[in-house]
Each structure stands twice: as structure tokens, then as C-alpha cells.
mmCIF file of N, CA and C in Angstrom:
data_model
loop_
_atom_site.group_PDB
_atom_site.id
_atom_site.type_symbol
_atom_site.label_atom_id
_atom_site.label_comp_id
_atom_site.label_asym_id
_atom_site.label_seq_id
_atom_site.Cartn_x
_atom_site.Cartn_y
_atom_site.Cartn_z
ATOM 1 N N MET A 1087 -17.332 -14.059 -24.899
ATOM 2 C CA MET A 1087 -17.989 -14.712 -23.773
ATOM 3 C C MET A 1087 -18.273 -13.673 -22.693
ATOM 4 N N ALA A 1088 -19.529 -13.530 -22.323
ATOM 5 C CA ALA A 1088 -19.927 -12.561 -21.306
ATOM 6 C C ALA A 1088 -19.717 -13.163 -19.921
ATOM 7 N N ARG A 1089 -19.118 -12.382 -19.050
ATOM 8 C CA ARG A 1089 -18.886 -12.818 -17.671
ATOM 9 C C ARG A 1089 -19.588 -11.837 -16.747
ATOM 10 N N ILE A 1090 -20.604 -12.326 -16.064
ATOM 11 C CA ILE A 1090 -21.386 -11.486 -15.164
ATOM 12 C C ILE A 1090 -21.470 -12.179 -13.817
ATOM 13 N N ALA A 1091 -21.175 -11.441 -12.752
ATOM 14 C CA ALA A 1091 -21.227 -11.954 -11.370
ATOM 15 C C ALA A 1091 -20.358 -13.194 -11.197
ATOM 16 N N GLY A 1092 -19.238 -13.252 -11.904
ATOM 17 C CA GLY A 1092 -18.312 -14.368 -11.774
ATOM 18 C C GLY A 1092 -18.734 -15.618 -12.512
ATOM 19 N N VAL A 1093 -19.731 -15.513 -13.408
ATOM 20 C CA VAL A 1093 -20.234 -16.666 -14.141
ATOM 21 C C VAL A 1093 -20.085 -16.395 -15.632
ATOM 22 N N ASN A 1094 -19.527 -17.363 -16.355
ATOM 23 C CA ASN A 1094 -19.460 -17.261 -17.811
ATOM 24 C C ASN A 1094 -20.803 -17.689 -18.385
ATOM 25 N N LEU A 1095 -21.449 -16.786 -19.103
ATOM 26 C CA LEU A 1095 -22.740 -17.108 -19.701
ATOM 27 C C LEU A 1095 -22.511 -17.854 -21.005
ATOM 28 N N PRO A 1096 -23.341 -18.872 -21.295
ATOM 29 C CA PRO A 1096 -23.182 -19.621 -22.546
ATOM 30 C C PRO A 1096 -23.486 -18.730 -23.746
ATOM 31 N N ASP A 1097 -22.597 -18.735 -24.743
ATOM 32 C CA ASP A 1097 -22.689 -17.815 -25.879
ATOM 33 C C ASP A 1097 -23.894 -18.053 -26.768
ATOM 34 N N LYS A 1098 -24.239 -19.284 -27.025
ATOM 35 C CA LYS A 1098 -25.253 -19.596 -28.030
ATOM 36 C C LYS A 1098 -26.688 -19.390 -27.546
ATOM 37 N N LYS A 1099 -26.892 -19.223 -26.246
ATOM 38 C CA LYS A 1099 -28.242 -19.100 -25.710
ATOM 39 C C LYS A 1099 -28.732 -17.656 -25.803
ATOM 40 N N ARG A 1100 -30.067 -17.510 -25.775
ATOM 41 C CA ARG A 1100 -30.645 -16.175 -25.725
ATOM 42 C C ARG A 1100 -30.303 -15.553 -24.380
ATOM 43 N N VAL A 1101 -30.257 -14.223 -24.337
ATOM 44 C CA VAL A 1101 -29.819 -13.515 -23.131
ATOM 45 C C VAL A 1101 -30.696 -13.885 -21.936
ATOM 46 N N GLU A 1102 -32.007 -13.931 -22.154
ATOM 47 C CA GLU A 1102 -32.934 -14.230 -21.063
ATOM 48 C C GLU A 1102 -32.644 -15.588 -20.424
ATOM 49 N N PHE A 1103 -32.247 -16.561 -21.230
ATOM 50 C CA PHE A 1103 -31.948 -17.901 -20.697
ATOM 51 C C PHE A 1103 -30.516 -17.987 -20.180
ATOM 52 N N GLY A 1104 -29.614 -17.246 -20.778
ATOM 53 C CA GLY A 1104 -28.227 -17.244 -20.323
ATOM 54 C C GLY A 1104 -28.083 -16.644 -18.935
ATOM 55 N N LEU A 1105 -28.894 -15.628 -18.625
ATOM 56 C CA LEU A 1105 -28.813 -14.986 -17.310
ATOM 57 C C LEU A 1105 -29.207 -15.934 -16.184
ATOM 58 N N ARG A 1106 -29.992 -16.957 -16.511
ATOM 59 C CA ARG A 1106 -30.435 -17.908 -15.489
ATOM 60 C C ARG A 1106 -29.296 -18.771 -14.964
ATOM 61 N N TYR A 1107 -28.157 -18.768 -15.619
ATOM 62 C CA TYR A 1107 -27.007 -19.528 -15.139
ATOM 63 C C TYR A 1107 -26.399 -18.876 -13.903
ATOM 64 N N ILE A 1108 -26.799 -17.655 -13.603
ATOM 65 C CA ILE A 1108 -26.323 -16.956 -12.407
ATOM 66 C C ILE A 1108 -27.195 -17.382 -11.237
ATOM 67 N N TYR A 1109 -26.575 -17.836 -10.148
ATOM 68 C CA TYR A 1109 -27.314 -18.264 -8.962
ATOM 69 C C TYR A 1109 -28.063 -17.064 -8.394
ATOM 70 N N GLY A 1110 -29.380 -17.191 -8.263
ATOM 71 C CA GLY A 1110 -30.195 -16.105 -7.730
ATOM 72 C C GLY A 1110 -30.996 -15.382 -8.796
ATOM 73 N N ILE A 1111 -30.792 -15.739 -10.064
ATOM 74 C CA ILE A 1111 -31.572 -15.138 -11.141
ATOM 75 C C ILE A 1111 -32.354 -16.243 -11.834
ATOM 76 N N GLY A 1112 -33.668 -16.128 -11.756
ATOM 77 C CA GLY A 1112 -34.551 -17.098 -12.381
ATOM 78 C C GLY A 1112 -35.262 -16.473 -13.568
ATOM 79 N N PRO A 1113 -36.353 -17.108 -14.014
ATOM 80 C CA PRO A 1113 -37.067 -16.619 -15.193
ATOM 81 C C PRO A 1113 -37.583 -15.187 -15.064
ATOM 82 N N GLN A 1114 -38.200 -14.854 -13.935
ATOM 83 C CA GLN A 1114 -38.780 -13.524 -13.794
ATOM 84 C C GLN A 1114 -37.719 -12.443 -13.725
ATOM 85 N N ARG A 1115 -36.677 -12.676 -12.972
ATOM 86 C CA ARG A 1115 -35.625 -11.661 -12.857
ATOM 87 C C ARG A 1115 -34.883 -11.479 -14.166
ATOM 88 N N ALA A 1116 -34.639 -12.578 -14.877
ATOM 89 C CA ALA A 1116 -33.964 -12.478 -16.173
ATOM 90 C C ALA A 1116 -34.820 -11.669 -17.151
ATOM 91 N N ARG A 1117 -36.129 -11.932 -17.159
ATOM 92 C CA ARG A 1117 -37.037 -11.191 -18.031
ATOM 93 C C ARG A 1117 -37.068 -9.722 -17.632
ATOM 94 N N HIS A 1118 -37.068 -9.446 -16.321
ATOM 95 C CA HIS A 1118 -37.083 -8.063 -15.833
ATOM 96 C C HIS A 1118 -35.831 -7.308 -16.276
ATOM 97 N N VAL A 1119 -34.677 -7.955 -16.198
ATOM 98 C CA VAL A 1119 -33.421 -7.325 -16.625
ATOM 99 C C VAL A 1119 -33.482 -6.988 -18.107
ATOM 100 N N CYS A 1120 -33.946 -7.936 -18.913
ATOM 101 C CA CYS A 1120 -34.021 -7.711 -20.367
ATOM 102 C C CYS A 1120 -35.005 -6.593 -20.703
ATOM 103 N N GLU A 1121 -36.150 -6.560 -20.029
ATOM 104 C CA GLU A 1121 -37.140 -5.511 -20.296
ATOM 105 C C GLU A 1121 -36.645 -4.148 -19.848
ATOM 106 N N THR A 1122 -35.995 -4.086 -18.685
ATOM 107 C CA THR A 1122 -35.501 -2.821 -18.158
ATOM 108 C C THR A 1122 -34.457 -2.209 -19.088
ATOM 109 N N LEU A 1123 -33.557 -3.044 -19.605
ATOM 110 C CA LEU A 1123 -32.477 -2.557 -20.465
ATOM 111 C C LEU A 1123 -32.864 -2.562 -21.943
ATOM 112 N N LYS A 1124 -34.114 -2.956 -22.233
ATOM 113 C CA LYS A 1124 -34.622 -2.989 -23.613
ATOM 114 C C LYS A 1124 -33.758 -3.836 -24.540
ATOM 115 N N ILE A 1125 -33.403 -5.029 -24.050
ATOM 116 C CA ILE A 1125 -32.652 -5.995 -24.865
ATOM 117 C C ILE A 1125 -33.678 -6.859 -25.585
ATOM 118 N N PRO A 1126 -33.608 -6.979 -26.909
ATOM 119 C CA PRO A 1126 -34.600 -7.778 -27.652
ATOM 120 C C PRO A 1126 -34.590 -9.243 -27.207
ATOM 121 N N ALA A 1127 -35.768 -9.863 -27.250
ATOM 122 C CA ALA A 1127 -35.933 -11.236 -26.760
ATOM 123 C C ALA A 1127 -35.119 -12.237 -27.564
ATOM 124 N N GLU A 1128 -34.928 -11.987 -28.862
ATOM 125 C CA GLU A 1128 -34.242 -12.963 -29.709
ATOM 126 C C GLU A 1128 -32.716 -12.784 -29.740
ATOM 127 N N LYS A 1129 -32.184 -11.825 -29.000
ATOM 128 C CA LYS A 1129 -30.743 -11.570 -29.008
ATOM 129 C C LYS A 1129 -29.992 -12.658 -28.253
ATOM 130 N N ARG A 1130 -28.876 -13.092 -28.808
ATOM 131 C CA ARG A 1130 -28.038 -14.123 -28.181
ATOM 132 C C ARG A 1130 -26.944 -13.465 -27.350
ATOM 133 N N VAL A 1131 -26.350 -14.231 -26.438
ATOM 134 C CA VAL A 1131 -25.329 -13.693 -25.534
ATOM 135 C C VAL A 1131 -24.113 -13.205 -26.319
ATOM 136 N N TYR A 1132 -23.704 -13.949 -27.364
ATOM 137 C CA TYR A 1132 -22.504 -13.541 -28.108
ATOM 138 C C TYR A 1132 -22.740 -12.264 -28.919
ATOM 139 N N GLU A 1133 -24.013 -11.879 -29.126
ATOM 140 C CA GLU A 1133 -24.330 -10.660 -29.865
ATOM 141 C C GLU A 1133 -24.325 -9.418 -28.987
ATOM 142 N N LEU A 1134 -24.194 -9.583 -27.674
ATOM 143 C CA LEU A 1134 -24.204 -8.436 -26.763
ATOM 144 C C LEU A 1134 -22.952 -7.579 -26.951
ATOM 145 N N THR A 1135 -23.125 -6.276 -26.909
ATOM 146 C CA THR A 1135 -21.972 -5.367 -26.969
ATOM 147 C C THR A 1135 -21.392 -5.236 -25.565
ATOM 148 N N ASP A 1136 -20.187 -4.660 -25.483
ATOM 149 C CA ASP A 1136 -19.553 -4.472 -24.179
ATOM 150 C C ASP A 1136 -20.377 -3.534 -23.299
ATOM 151 N N ASP A 1137 -20.996 -2.523 -23.913
ATOM 152 C CA ASP A 1137 -21.832 -1.596 -23.141
ATOM 153 C C ASP A 1137 -23.053 -2.305 -22.551
ATOM 154 N N GLU A 1138 -23.660 -3.201 -23.324
ATOM 155 C CA GLU A 1138 -24.820 -3.939 -22.823
ATOM 156 C C GLU A 1138 -24.426 -4.875 -21.688
ATOM 157 N N VAL A 1139 -23.293 -5.527 -21.823
ATOM 158 C CA VAL A 1139 -22.816 -6.420 -20.756
ATOM 159 C C VAL A 1139 -22.563 -5.621 -19.485
ATOM 160 N N MET A 1140 -21.943 -4.444 -19.644
ATOM 161 C CA MET A 1140 -21.679 -3.586 -18.474
ATOM 162 C C MET A 1140 -22.986 -3.133 -17.821
ATOM 163 N N SER A 1141 -23.968 -2.756 -18.640
ATOM 164 C CA SER A 1141 -25.241 -2.295 -18.073
ATOM 165 C C SER A 1141 -25.973 -3.430 -17.358
ATOM 166 N N ILE A 1142 -25.914 -4.650 -17.921
ATOM 167 C CA ILE A 1142 -26.509 -5.817 -17.252
ATOM 168 C C ILE A 1142 -25.818 -6.055 -15.923
ATOM 169 N N ARG A 1143 -24.488 -6.013 -15.939
ATOM 170 C CA ARG A 1143 -23.701 -6.253 -14.725
ATOM 171 C C ARG A 1143 -24.059 -5.227 -13.643
ATOM 172 N N GLU A 1144 -24.140 -3.939 -14.024
ATOM 173 C CA GLU A 1144 -24.447 -2.883 -13.056
ATOM 174 C C GLU A 1144 -25.868 -3.024 -12.509
ATOM 175 N N LEU A 1145 -26.826 -3.358 -13.387
ATOM 176 C CA LEU A 1145 -28.217 -3.515 -12.944
ATOM 177 C C LEU A 1145 -28.345 -4.671 -11.956
ATOM 178 N N ILE A 1146 -27.718 -5.795 -12.256
ATOM 179 C CA ILE A 1146 -27.792 -6.967 -11.370
ATOM 180 C C ILE A 1146 -27.124 -6.665 -10.034
ATOM 181 N N ASP A 1147 -25.966 -5.985 -10.070
ATOM 182 C CA ASP A 1147 -25.275 -5.654 -8.823
ATOM 183 C C ASP A 1147 -26.089 -4.712 -7.949
ATOM 184 N N SER A 1148 -26.807 -3.770 -8.594
ATOM 185 C CA SER A 1148 -27.548 -2.790 -7.806
ATOM 186 C C SER A 1148 -28.875 -3.331 -7.273
ATOM 187 N N LEU A 1149 -29.538 -4.208 -8.024
ATOM 188 C CA LEU A 1149 -30.875 -4.653 -7.634
ATOM 189 C C LEU A 1149 -30.916 -5.970 -6.874
ATOM 190 N N TYR A 1150 -30.046 -6.915 -7.226
ATOM 191 C CA TYR A 1150 -30.198 -8.278 -6.722
ATOM 192 C C TYR A 1150 -28.976 -8.739 -5.944
ATOM 193 N N GLN A 1151 -29.239 -9.651 -5.027
ATOM 194 C CA GLN A 1151 -28.161 -10.331 -4.312
ATOM 195 C C GLN A 1151 -27.966 -11.675 -5.020
ATOM 196 N N VAL A 1152 -26.797 -11.893 -5.594
ATOM 197 C CA VAL A 1152 -26.565 -13.094 -6.396
ATOM 198 C C VAL A 1152 -25.258 -13.770 -6.004
ATOM 199 N N GLU A 1153 -25.092 -14.996 -6.495
ATOM 200 C CA GLU A 1153 -23.888 -15.823 -6.345
ATOM 201 C C GLU A 1153 -23.399 -15.899 -4.904
ATOM 202 N N GLY A 1154 -22.167 -15.518 -4.624
ATOM 203 C CA GLY A 1154 -21.529 -15.742 -3.327
ATOM 204 C C GLY A 1154 -22.280 -15.124 -2.163
ATOM 205 N N ASP A 1155 -22.740 -13.879 -2.337
ATOM 206 C CA ASP A 1155 -23.463 -13.203 -1.259
ATOM 207 C C ASP A 1155 -24.756 -13.937 -0.927
ATOM 208 N N LEU A 1156 -25.485 -14.351 -1.959
ATOM 209 C CA LEU A 1156 -26.753 -15.056 -1.740
ATOM 210 C C LEU A 1156 -26.513 -16.421 -1.117
ATOM 211 N N ARG A 1157 -25.504 -17.143 -1.599
ATOM 212 C CA ARG A 1157 -25.183 -18.451 -1.009
ATOM 213 C C ARG A 1157 -24.819 -18.303 0.467
ATOM 214 N N ARG A 1158 -24.048 -17.269 0.787
ATOM 215 C CA ARG A 1158 -23.653 -17.020 2.171
ATOM 216 C C ARG A 1158 -24.884 -16.706 3.023
ATOM 217 N N THR A 1159 -25.789 -15.888 2.513
ATOM 218 C CA THR A 1159 -27.001 -15.532 3.249
ATOM 219 C C THR A 1159 -27.856 -16.761 3.520
ATOM 220 N N VAL A 1160 -28.035 -17.608 2.506
ATOM 221 C CA VAL A 1160 -28.851 -18.819 2.670
ATOM 222 C C VAL A 1160 -28.216 -19.755 3.696
ATOM 223 N N SER A 1161 -26.902 -19.956 3.602
ATOM 224 C CA SER A 1161 -26.248 -20.865 4.551
ATOM 225 C C SER A 1161 -26.280 -20.300 5.973
ATOM 226 N N MET A 1162 -26.180 -18.979 6.105
ATOM 227 C CA MET A 1162 -26.263 -18.374 7.440
ATOM 228 C C MET A 1162 -27.677 -18.514 8.016
ATOM 229 N N SER A 1163 -28.684 -18.423 7.164
ATOM 230 C CA SER A 1163 -30.066 -18.601 7.631
ATOM 231 C C SER A 1163 -30.287 -20.023 8.125
ATOM 232 N N ILE A 1164 -29.762 -20.992 7.378
ATOM 233 C CA ILE A 1164 -29.893 -22.396 7.782
ATOM 234 C C ILE A 1164 -29.119 -22.641 9.072
ATOM 235 N N LYS A 1165 -27.929 -22.076 9.179
ATOM 236 C CA LYS A 1165 -27.116 -22.229 10.392
ATOM 237 C C LYS A 1165 -27.831 -21.614 11.599
ATOM 238 N N ARG A 1166 -28.484 -20.467 11.396
ATOM 239 C CA ARG A 1166 -29.228 -19.812 12.473
ATOM 240 C C ARG A 1166 -30.365 -20.710 12.958
ATOM 241 N N LEU A 1167 -31.094 -21.324 12.029
ATOM 242 C CA LEU A 1167 -32.178 -22.240 12.413
ATOM 243 C C LEU A 1167 -31.640 -23.427 13.200
ATOM 244 N N MET A 1168 -30.488 -23.935 12.761
ATOM 245 C CA MET A 1168 -29.898 -25.085 13.462
ATOM 246 C C MET A 1168 -29.438 -24.696 14.862
ATOM 247 N N ASP A 1169 -28.867 -23.494 15.011
ATOM 248 C CA ASP A 1169 -28.403 -23.041 16.319
ATOM 249 C C ASP A 1169 -29.567 -22.798 17.280
ATOM 250 N N LEU A 1170 -30.687 -22.307 16.726
ATOM 251 C CA LEU A 1170 -31.868 -22.077 17.560
ATOM 252 C C LEU A 1170 -32.437 -23.380 18.087
ATOM 253 N N GLY A 1171 -32.291 -24.436 17.305
ATOM 254 C CA GLY A 1171 -32.842 -25.724 17.699
ATOM 255 C C GLY A 1171 -34.325 -25.830 17.407
ATOM 256 N N CYS A 1172 -34.823 -24.996 16.493
ATOM 257 C CA CYS A 1172 -36.232 -25.072 16.129
ATOM 258 C C CYS A 1172 -36.459 -26.303 15.247
ATOM 259 N N TYR A 1173 -37.723 -26.592 14.961
ATOM 260 C CA TYR A 1173 -38.071 -27.803 14.214
ATOM 261 C C TYR A 1173 -37.357 -27.852 12.868
ATOM 262 N N ARG A 1174 -37.417 -26.744 12.115
ATOM 263 C CA ARG A 1174 -36.764 -26.720 10.800
ATOM 264 C C ARG A 1174 -35.257 -26.912 10.928
ATOM 265 N N GLY A 1175 -34.657 -26.332 11.968
ATOM 266 C CA GLY A 1175 -33.226 -26.502 12.189
ATOM 267 C C GLY A 1175 -32.864 -27.941 12.496
ATOM 268 N N LEU A 1176 -33.705 -28.615 13.286
ATOM 269 C CA LEU A 1176 -33.451 -30.020 13.607
ATOM 270 C C LEU A 1176 -33.547 -30.883 12.350
ATOM 271 N N ARG A 1177 -34.519 -30.581 11.481
ATOM 272 C CA ARG A 1177 -34.670 -31.343 10.241
ATOM 273 C C ARG A 1177 -33.441 -31.145 9.349
ATOM 274 N N HIS A 1178 -32.933 -29.917 9.286
ATOM 275 C CA HIS A 1178 -31.708 -29.663 8.519
ATOM 276 C C HIS A 1178 -30.543 -30.456 9.108
ATOM 277 N N ARG A 1179 -30.430 -30.425 10.427
ATOM 278 C CA ARG A 1179 -29.323 -31.104 11.102
ATOM 279 C C ARG A 1179 -29.353 -32.611 10.859
ATOM 280 N N LYS A 1180 -30.561 -33.202 10.886
ATOM 281 C CA LYS A 1180 -30.693 -34.642 10.692
ATOM 282 C C LYS A 1180 -30.661 -35.052 9.226
ATOM 283 N N GLY A 1181 -30.743 -34.077 8.324
ATOM 284 C CA GLY A 1181 -30.729 -34.387 6.897
ATOM 285 C C GLY A 1181 -32.044 -34.953 6.393
ATOM 286 N N LEU A 1182 -33.143 -34.512 6.995
ATOM 287 C CA LEU A 1182 -34.471 -34.963 6.595
ATOM 288 C C LEU A 1182 -35.206 -33.837 5.873
ATOM 289 N N PRO A 1183 -36.314 -34.152 5.187
ATOM 290 C CA PRO A 1183 -37.069 -33.092 4.515
ATOM 291 C C PRO A 1183 -37.556 -32.040 5.507
ATOM 292 N N VAL A 1184 -37.503 -30.785 5.092
ATOM 293 C CA VAL A 1184 -37.766 -29.678 6.000
ATOM 294 C C VAL A 1184 -39.204 -29.181 5.912
ATOM 295 N N HIS A 1185 -39.815 -29.274 4.735
ATOM 296 C CA HIS A 1185 -41.091 -28.607 4.502
ATOM 297 C C HIS A 1185 -42.291 -29.549 4.575
ATOM 298 N N GLY A 1186 -42.283 -30.520 5.473
ATOM 299 C CA GLY A 1186 -43.466 -31.322 5.735
ATOM 300 C C GLY A 1186 -43.689 -32.501 4.812
ATOM 301 N N GLN A 1187 -42.710 -32.857 4.001
ATOM 302 C CA GLN A 1187 -42.905 -34.005 3.114
ATOM 303 C C GLN A 1187 -42.854 -35.300 3.924
ATOM 304 N N ARG A 1188 -43.436 -36.357 3.368
ATOM 305 C CA ARG A 1188 -43.457 -37.639 4.046
ATOM 306 C C ARG A 1188 -42.072 -38.289 3.969
ATOM 307 N N THR A 1189 -41.762 -39.121 4.958
ATOM 308 C CA THR A 1189 -40.466 -39.801 4.967
ATOM 309 C C THR A 1189 -40.600 -41.315 5.020
ATOM 310 N N HIS A 1190 -41.817 -41.822 5.231
ATOM 311 C CA HIS A 1190 -41.987 -43.274 5.294
ATOM 312 C C HIS A 1190 -41.545 -43.906 3.973
ATOM 313 N N THR A 1191 -42.007 -43.336 2.888
ATOM 314 C CA THR A 1191 -41.498 -43.706 1.569
ATOM 315 C C THR A 1191 -40.971 -42.413 0.956
ATOM 316 N N ASN A 1192 -40.268 -42.515 -0.117
ATOM 317 C CA ASN A 1192 -39.701 -41.352 -0.809
ATOM 318 C C ASN A 1192 -38.648 -40.658 0.059
ATOM 319 N N ALA A 1193 -38.373 -39.396 -0.180
ATOM 320 C CA ALA A 1193 -37.369 -38.601 0.544
ATOM 321 C C ALA A 1193 -35.962 -39.155 0.383
ATOM 322 N N ARG A 1194 -35.711 -39.952 -0.658
ATOM 323 C CA ARG A 1194 -34.390 -40.550 -0.831
ATOM 324 C C ARG A 1194 -33.332 -39.510 -1.155
ATOM 325 N N THR A 1195 -33.705 -38.432 -1.816
ATOM 326 C CA THR A 1195 -32.730 -37.396 -2.145
ATOM 327 C C THR A 1195 -32.150 -36.814 -0.867
ATOM 328 N N ARG A 1196 -33.001 -36.537 0.085
ATOM 329 C CA ARG A 1196 -32.590 -35.899 1.327
ATOM 330 C C ARG A 1196 -31.935 -36.902 2.287
ATOM 331 N N LYS A 1197 -32.490 -38.131 2.358
ATOM 332 C CA LYS A 1197 -32.005 -39.115 3.323
ATOM 333 C C LYS A 1197 -30.784 -39.881 2.838
ATOM 334 N N GLY A 1198 -30.564 -39.909 1.524
ATOM 335 C CA GLY A 1198 -29.428 -40.646 0.981
ATOM 336 C C GLY A 1198 -29.819 -42.069 0.620
ATOM 337 N N LYS A 1199 -28.823 -42.834 0.233
ATOM 338 C CA LYS A 1199 -29.065 -44.212 -0.204
ATOM 339 C C LYS A 1199 -29.631 -45.035 0.947
ATOM 340 N N ALA A 1200 -30.587 -45.916 0.625
ATOM 341 C CA ALA A 1200 -31.227 -46.753 1.640
ATOM 342 C C ALA A 1200 -30.193 -47.680 2.280
ATOM 343 N N LYS A 1201 -30.279 -47.786 3.608
ATOM 344 C CA LYS A 1201 -29.340 -48.640 4.345
ATOM 345 C C LYS A 1201 -30.066 -49.919 4.758
ATOM 346 N N ALA A 1202 -29.400 -51.037 4.639
ATOM 347 C CA ALA A 1202 -29.990 -52.313 5.036
ATOM 348 C C ALA A 1202 -30.008 -52.407 6.556
ATOM 349 N N ILE A 1203 -31.058 -52.992 7.098
ATOM 350 C CA ILE A 1203 -31.169 -53.183 8.537
ATOM 351 C C ILE A 1203 -30.523 -54.525 8.859
ATOM 352 N N PRO A 1204 -29.516 -54.553 9.772
ATOM 353 C CA PRO A 1204 -28.848 -55.828 10.080
ATOM 354 C C PRO A 1204 -29.822 -56.802 10.750
ATOM 355 N N GLY A 1205 -29.759 -58.060 10.313
ATOM 356 C CA GLY A 1205 -30.581 -59.110 10.893
ATOM 357 C C GLY A 1205 -31.941 -59.243 10.235
ATOM 358 N N LYS A 1206 -32.274 -58.333 9.349
ATOM 359 C CA LYS A 1206 -33.561 -58.421 8.666
ATOM 360 C C LYS A 1206 -33.320 -58.870 7.233
ATOM 361 N N LYS A 1207 -34.001 -59.924 6.828
ATOM 362 C CA LYS A 1207 -33.800 -60.467 5.491
ATOM 363 C C LYS A 1207 -34.875 -59.965 4.559
ATOM 364 N N LYS A 1208 -34.524 -59.900 3.271
ATOM 365 C CA LYS A 1208 -35.489 -59.514 2.259
ATOM 366 C C LYS A 1208 -36.506 -60.639 2.094
ATOM 367 N N PRO A 1209 -37.784 -60.277 1.910
ATOM 368 C CA PRO A 1209 -38.767 -61.334 1.680
ATOM 369 C C PRO A 1209 -38.549 -61.959 0.304
ATOM 370 N N THR A 1210 -38.672 -63.278 0.266
ATOM 371 C CA THR A 1210 -38.515 -63.985 -1.011
ATOM 372 C C THR A 1210 -39.867 -64.113 -1.672
ATOM 373 N N ARG A 1211 -39.856 -64.147 -2.976
ATOM 374 C CA ARG A 1211 -41.122 -64.211 -3.717
ATOM 375 C C ARG A 1211 -41.507 -65.607 -4.029
#
């Protein structure tokens, strides 16, 4: 089992897809890592040698900000917006969509479960 950046990569998956389990590495970065280190596209994670795992680990550490550091950076950026009191910070603080989406309908993921309004009855059919 390969462990990179504190994440256990799934053994049965191809390396390019297994690397995506690391927070901060998506399709393009995973492909870039595989191309840079000349890892074949069809190779599985359990087929990696210790040297290949070490080279992947070193490349990711040197080029990308991943896992804990990236999570900390993102949360600090959001906290900075909230402290400034700018529009995006206020939307984060209120738990509403930040990037201009509508809230009259939809936005349930961000707003949470719908709350009933006291004194208002559901219309009967």
C-alpha cells in the first residue's frame, strides 16, 4: 500500500487515478506527475516499486501544496474574507452561496434543510 502525503492510495487503481485521492491533486496534476516520472498509464498502485513511490512523494512535496497545508491555506483565505467583511466573506459567514448562484430556489446544499415558517400552512391540493 503506497502512502503519499499522509494518504493511503487504493492498491487496485491505476496510478493516475490513485493520486487523485490526495487533496489538491486532480486529473491534470496526476497526469503531470505520471508523465514527469515516466510511469506507464496502465500501471497500478500495487505495482509501484519503493523507488517510484519515493520519487512521486518527492515530486509532489517539491511542486505542489497538498493535504494539510492546502486545507490550512484555503481556510485562512476564507477567514480573511470574513474578517474583512467583504461581500464574499459575508456570504461565507451566513452560509449562503458565494459565487452568485440563486437562492430563491435551490442552494439547499449551502443553506441546509428547509425550515418551516411558523404560522404558515402548506397549501392543500
